[in-house]
Amino acid sequence: MKIYKIPEKLQTIIFDIDSTLYTNAAYAFEQVDCQVREYARITGMTADQAREKVLNYRKDFAAKNDGKKVSLGNTLLSFGIPIEQSVEWRKTLLEPKNFLGRDEKLIEKLTELEKKYKLICVTNNPVLPARKTLDAIGVSDFFPDIVGLDTCFKSKPALEPFRKACEITVTAPENCLAVGDRYDMDIALPLEMGMGGILVTGVEEVYRLPV
């Protein structure tokens, strides 16, 4: 866990979902790979060719942008796949209950946090699979609102999803804390917006959030 900043007057915690509120390498891989395989199918590539194309694009992006990462949605967008198409793929291809189960430790932690703060999720998945993920791990009730890829049709890192989270929770950015597993996607921009930020390596560190 790396704590960048915790607001003095913390009111809202903005959670990433995938690889933040659960730790499951197989599902993390499948979320990306199912879309890469679909891209391969519609373009006539093999799955391995599509994987290599995605990998090479991401390596090139990082090399040209000081090591920063690029989301899969924005990678596919660069290949001519609109965000709206990515949304539909994720809605139909992702089934988190096949990989994830109820997490009592997370439920205990969120019960504690809910007493003090507003909780909301901002994810690069559409709202439907994101909600299915929260259902699968047993924490959906803690998050009445999800800002997903189909909320703003912008993929993190982008201002719009985080602004929307502030709008929904009626919270100024300086009173928000972003928690996620990828610095470039989940933490860097919120810090620029004046929010706090905590980088985690998985749900095991969410159990120990110092707020």
Coordinates of C-alpha atoms in Angstrom, one line a residue, residues 12-208:
T12 CA -16.2 10.3 0.0
I13 CA -14.1 7.3 -1.0
I14 CA -13.9 6.5 -4.7
F15 CA -13.0 2.8 -5.3
D16 CA -11.8 1.2 -8.4
I17 CA -13.2 -2.3 -8.6
D18 CA -11.1 -4.8 -10.6
S19 CA -8.0 -6.0 -8.8
T20 CA -8.8 -3.5 -6.0
L21 CA -12.0 -4.9 -4.4
Y22 CA -11.0 -8.4 -5.2
T23 CA -7.7 -10.2 -6.0
N24 CA -8.1 -12.9 -8.7
A25 CA -5.5 -13.1 -11.4
A26 CA -7.5 -15.5 -13.6
Y27 CA -10.5 -13.1 -13.8
A28 CA -8.2 -10.1 -14.2
F29 CA -6.7 -11.8 -17.2
E30 CA -10.0 -13.0 -18.6
Q31 CA -11.5 -9.5 -18.5
V32 CA -8.8 -8.3 -21.0
D33 CA -8.4 -11.5 -23.0
C34 CA -12.0 -12.0 -23.8
Q35 CA -12.1 -8.7 -25.5
V36 CA -8.8 -9.3 -27.3
R37 CA -10.2 -12.6 -28.5
E38 CA -13.3 -10.9 -29.8
Y39 CA -11.2 -8.3 -31.6
A40 CA -9.3 -11.1 -33.1
R41 CA -12.5 -12.8 -34.2
I42 CA -13.9 -9.8 -36.0
T43 CA -10.6 -8.9 -37.7
G44 CA -9.6 -12.4 -38.8
M45 CA -6.5 -12.5 -36.6
T46 CA -5.5 -15.3 -34.4
A47 CA -5.9 -14.7 -30.7
D48 CA -2.1 -14.6 -30.3
Q49 CA -1.7 -12.0 -33.1
A50 CA -4.3 -9.8 -31.4
R51 CA -2.6 -10.2 -28.0
E52 CA 0.7 -9.2 -29.6
K53 CA -0.8 -6.2 -31.2
V54 CA -2.3 -5.0 -27.9
L55 CA 1.0 -5.7 -26.1
N56 CA 3.0 -3.8 -28.7
Y57 CA 0.7 -0.8 -28.6
R58 CA 0.8 -0.6 -24.9
K59 CA 4.6 -0.9 -24.9
D60 CA 4.8 1.9 -27.5
F61 CA 2.4 4.1 -25.6
A62 CA 4.4 3.7 -22.4
A63 CA 7.7 4.5 -24.2
K64 CA 6.2 7.7 -25.6
N65 CA 4.5 8.8 -22.4
D66 CA 7.1 8.5 -19.7
G67 CA 6.0 4.9 -18.8
K68 CA 2.3 5.7 -18.3
K69 CA -0.2 2.9 -19.0
V70 CA -3.1 3.0 -21.4
S71 CA -6.4 1.3 -20.7
L72 CA -7.7 -1.5 -22.9
G73 CA -10.7 0.6 -23.9
N74 CA -8.4 3.3 -25.2
T75 CA -6.1 0.7 -26.8
L76 CA -9.1 -0.7 -28.7
L77 CA -10.2 2.8 -29.6
S78 CA -6.9 3.4 -31.3
F79 CA -7.6 0.2 -33.3
G80 CA -10.9 1.6 -34.5
I81 CA -13.1 -0.1 -32.0
P82 CA -15.5 2.6 -30.5
I83 CA -15.9 2.8 -26.7
E84 CA -19.6 1.9 -27.3
Q85 CA -18.5 -1.4 -28.8
S86 CA -16.2 -2.1 -25.9
V87 CA -19.1 -1.6 -23.6
E88 CA -21.2 -4.1 -25.4
W89 CA -18.5 -6.7 -25.5
R90 CA -17.9 -6.4 -21.8
K91 CA -21.6 -6.6 -21.0
T92 CA -22.0 -9.9 -22.9
L93 CA -18.6 -11.5 -22.4
L94 CA -17.9 -11.0 -18.7
E95 CA -19.4 -13.3 -16.0
P96 CA -17.7 -12.5 -12.7
K97 CA -19.6 -15.1 -10.6
N98 CA -17.6 -17.8 -12.5
F99 CA -14.5 -16.5 -10.8
L100 CA -15.4 -14.6 -7.6
G101 CA -17.1 -15.3 -4.3
R102 CA -18.4 -13.6 -1.3
D103 CA -15.7 -11.7 0.7
E104 CA -16.5 -11.5 4.4
K105 CA -13.4 -9.5 5.3
L106 CA -14.2 -6.8 2.7
I107 CA -17.8 -6.7 3.9
E108 CA -16.6 -6.0 7.4
K109 CA -14.2 -3.3 6.2
L110 CA -16.9 -1.6 4.1
T111 CA -19.4 -1.8 6.9
E112 CA -16.9 0.2 9.0
L113 CA -16.2 2.7 6.2
E114 CA -19.9 3.2 5.3
K115 CA -20.5 4.6 8.8
K116 CA -18.1 7.5 8.2
Y117 CA -18.0 8.1 4.5
K118 CA -19.9 8.0 1.2
L119 CA -18.7 5.1 -1.0
I120 CA -18.8 5.0 -4.8
C121 CA -17.1 3.0 -7.5
V122 CA -15.4 4.4 -10.7
T123 CA -14.5 1.6 -13.1
N124 CA -13.5 1.2 -16.7
N125 CA -16.0 -1.6 -17.0
P126 CA -19.6 -0.8 -17.9
V127 CA -22.1 -0.6 -15.1
L128 CA -23.7 -4.0 -15.7
P129 CA -20.6 -6.2 -15.3
A130 CA -19.3 -3.9 -12.6
R131 CA -22.6 -4.5 -10.6
K132 CA -22.3 -8.2 -11.3
T133 CA -18.8 -8.1 -9.8
L134 CA -20.0 -6.3 -6.7
D135 CA -22.8 -8.8 -6.4
A136 CA -20.4 -11.8 -6.7
I137 CA -18.2 -10.5 -3.8
G138 CA -21.2 -9.6 -1.7
V139 CA -20.7 -5.8 -1.5
S140 CA -23.2 -4.4 -3.9
D141 CA -25.3 -2.8 -1.2
F142 CA -22.4 -0.5 -0.1
F143 CA -22.3 1.1 -3.6
P144 CA -25.7 2.5 -4.7
D145 CA -23.9 4.2 -7.5
I146 CA -21.3 3.1 -10.0
V147 CA -19.6 5.3 -12.6
G148 CA -18.8 3.0 -15.4
L149 CA -17.5 3.1 -18.9
D150 CA -21.1 3.6 -20.2
T151 CA -21.8 6.5 -17.8
C152 CA -19.5 9.0 -19.5
F153 CA -18.1 6.9 -22.3
K154 CA -14.7 7.9 -21.2
S155 CA -12.1 5.4 -20.0
K156 CA -9.8 6.2 -17.0
P157 CA -7.7 8.2 -16.8
A158 CA -10.2 10.8 -17.8
L159 CA -11.6 13.7 -15.8
E160 CA -15.3 13.0 -16.6
P161 CA -15.7 9.8 -14.5
F162 CA -14.1 11.3 -11.5
R163 CA -16.1 14.5 -11.9
K164 CA -19.3 12.4 -12.2
A165 CA -18.4 10.6 -8.9
C166 CA -18.1 14.0 -7.2
E167 CA -21.4 15.2 -8.7
I168 CA -23.3 12.0 -7.6
T169 CA -21.9 12.1 -4.1
V170 CA -22.1 15.9 -3.9
T171 CA -18.5 16.1 -2.7
A172 CA -15.8 18.5 -3.6
P173 CA -12.7 16.8 -5.0
E174 CA -10.5 17.9 -2.1
N175 CA -12.8 15.9 0.2
C176 CA -12.5 12.7 -1.9
L177 CA -10.1 9.8 -1.6
A178 CA -9.3 7.6 -4.7
V179 CA -8.3 4.0 -4.0
G180 CA -7.1 1.7 -6.8
D181 CA -4.5 -0.7 -8.0
R182 CA -3.1 1.2 -10.9
Y183 CA -1.4 4.6 -10.3
D184 CA -1.8 5.9 -13.9
M185 CA -5.4 4.9 -14.1
D186 CA -6.8 5.3 -10.6
I187 CA -4.6 7.7 -8.6
A188 CA -2.6 10.2 -10.7
L189 CA -5.5 12.2 -12.1
P190 CA -7.4 12.3 -8.8
L191 CA -4.3 13.7 -7.1
E192 CA -4.1 16.4 -9.8
M193 CA -7.8 17.2 -9.1
G194 CA -7.0 17.8 -5.4
M195 CA -8.2 14.4 -4.2
G196 CA -6.4 12.1 -1.9
G197 CA -5.0 8.8 -3.2
I198 CA -4.1 5.4 -2.0
L199 CA -2.5 2.8 -4.2
V200 CA -3.2 -0.8 -3.3
T201 CA -1.9 -4.1 -4.7
G202 CA -5.2 -5.9 -4.1
V203 CA -8.1 -6.4 -1.7
E204 CA -5.8 -7.6 1.0
E205 CA -4.6 -4.0 1.4
V206 CA -8.1 -2.6 1.2
Y207 CA -8.8 -4.6 4.4
R208 CA -6.2 -2.4 6.1

